[in-house]
Structure formats: C-alpha cells, structure tokens
Tab-separated table of C-alpha atoms and ligand atoms in Angstrom:
chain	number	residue	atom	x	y	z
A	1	UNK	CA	7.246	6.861	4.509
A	2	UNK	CA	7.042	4.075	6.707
A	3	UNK	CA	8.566	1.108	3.762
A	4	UNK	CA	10.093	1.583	0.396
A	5	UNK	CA	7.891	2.482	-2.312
A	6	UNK	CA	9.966	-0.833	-3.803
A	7	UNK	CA	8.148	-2.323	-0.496
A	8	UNK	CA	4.612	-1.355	-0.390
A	9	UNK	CA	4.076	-2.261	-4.298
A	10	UNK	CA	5.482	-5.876	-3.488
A	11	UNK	CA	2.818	-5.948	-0.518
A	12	UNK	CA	-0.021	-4.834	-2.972
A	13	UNK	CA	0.855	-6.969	-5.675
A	14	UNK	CA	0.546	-9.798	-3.010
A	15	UNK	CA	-2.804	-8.152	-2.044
A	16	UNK	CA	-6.255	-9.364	-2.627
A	17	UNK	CA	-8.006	-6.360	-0.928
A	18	UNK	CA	-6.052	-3.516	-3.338
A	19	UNK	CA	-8.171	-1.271	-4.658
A	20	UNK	CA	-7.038	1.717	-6.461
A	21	UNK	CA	-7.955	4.901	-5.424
A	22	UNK	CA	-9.578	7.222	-8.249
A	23	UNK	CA	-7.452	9.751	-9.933
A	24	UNK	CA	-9.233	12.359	-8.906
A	25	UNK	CA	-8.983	11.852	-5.145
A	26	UNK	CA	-5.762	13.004	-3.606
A	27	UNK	CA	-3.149	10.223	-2.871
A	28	UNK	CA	-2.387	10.014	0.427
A	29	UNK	CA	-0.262	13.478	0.091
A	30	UNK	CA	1.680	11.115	-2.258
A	31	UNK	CA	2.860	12.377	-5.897
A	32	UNK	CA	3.098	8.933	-6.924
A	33	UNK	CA	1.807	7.699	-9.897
A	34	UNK	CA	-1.711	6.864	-9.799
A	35	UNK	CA	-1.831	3.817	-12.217
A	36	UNK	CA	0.891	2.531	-10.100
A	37	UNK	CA	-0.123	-1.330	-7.956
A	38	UNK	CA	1.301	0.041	-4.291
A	39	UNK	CA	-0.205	0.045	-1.412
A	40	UNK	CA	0.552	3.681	-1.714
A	41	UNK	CA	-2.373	3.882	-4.588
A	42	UNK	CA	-4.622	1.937	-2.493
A	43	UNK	CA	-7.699	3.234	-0.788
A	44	UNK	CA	-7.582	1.142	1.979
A	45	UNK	CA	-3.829	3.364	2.958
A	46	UNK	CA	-4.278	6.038	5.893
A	47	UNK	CA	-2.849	9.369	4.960
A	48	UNK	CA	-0.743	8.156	8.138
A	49	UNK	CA	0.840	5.109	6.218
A	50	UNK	CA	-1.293	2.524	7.838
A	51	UNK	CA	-3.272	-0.439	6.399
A	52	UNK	CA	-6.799	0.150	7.228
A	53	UNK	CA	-7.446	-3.560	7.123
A	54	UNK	CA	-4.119	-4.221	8.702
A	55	UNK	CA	-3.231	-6.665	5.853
A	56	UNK	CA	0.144	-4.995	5.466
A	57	UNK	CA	2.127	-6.156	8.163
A	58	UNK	CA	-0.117	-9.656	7.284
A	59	UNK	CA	1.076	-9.835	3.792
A	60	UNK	CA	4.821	-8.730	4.690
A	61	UNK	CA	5.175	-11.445	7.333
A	62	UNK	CA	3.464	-14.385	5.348
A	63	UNK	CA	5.246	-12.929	1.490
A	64	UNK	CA	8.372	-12.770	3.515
A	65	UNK	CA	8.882	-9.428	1.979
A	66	UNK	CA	11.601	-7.490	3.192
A	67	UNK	CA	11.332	-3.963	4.633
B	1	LIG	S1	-2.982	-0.685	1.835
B	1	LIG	FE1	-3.676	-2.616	2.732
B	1	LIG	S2	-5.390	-3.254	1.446
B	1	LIG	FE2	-4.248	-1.728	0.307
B	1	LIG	S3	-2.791	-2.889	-0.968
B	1	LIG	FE3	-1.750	-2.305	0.926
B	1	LIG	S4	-2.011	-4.053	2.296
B	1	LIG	FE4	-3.554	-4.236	0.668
C-alpha cells in the first residue's frame, strides 16, 4: 500500500467522487471490508493504488491530510 488504510478512508470520506465498488467484484486484491468508506473500496482505485481521477493526491493536499 501506497498510504495507511487510516489514510485513504480520511481521503474518501473527504471525497465527492467515492463510489463503492460492488461486493461481488474483487477489491483491488484488498481483503478489506467492503462496506468500509476508503478509497480502498472505491471503484475509481487502480489495482496499482492510484486514483483514476487523480483526486487523491487533490483531496490530501487541500484536506491537509497526513500520509
Ligand atoms: S479512489 Fe479517488 S475517487 Fe475514489 S475515494 Fe479515493 S480519491 Fe475519491
């Protein structure tokens, strides 16, 4: 992982573009849990830990969320 999981559900909790992937999809190689706000749960994540949108590093730099 790129962040703390403590990181990326600050960053989707901030984020207006979150949308949860289905439970029936895989997560991201992740055995989080699904119900779970975190970017993590998101479908907009890359199985590579990226944003799609590139909103994360967005939302970390304007939340002043630490990494
Ligand atoms: S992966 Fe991107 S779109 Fe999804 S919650 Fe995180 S910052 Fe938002």
């Amino acid at each position: 992982m790129r962040a703390s999981k403590e990181t990326y559900r600050k960053v989707a909790k901030e984020c207006s573009s979150y949308e949860p992937i289905g439970t029936d999809r895989t997560l991201n190689g992740c055995s989080c849990d699904a119900s779970e706000v975190s970017c993590v749960t998101c479908k907009h994540f890359d199985k590579d830990e990226y944003c799609r949108l590139n909103l994360y590093d967005q939302i970390i730099a304007s939340r002043h969320i630490e990494e």
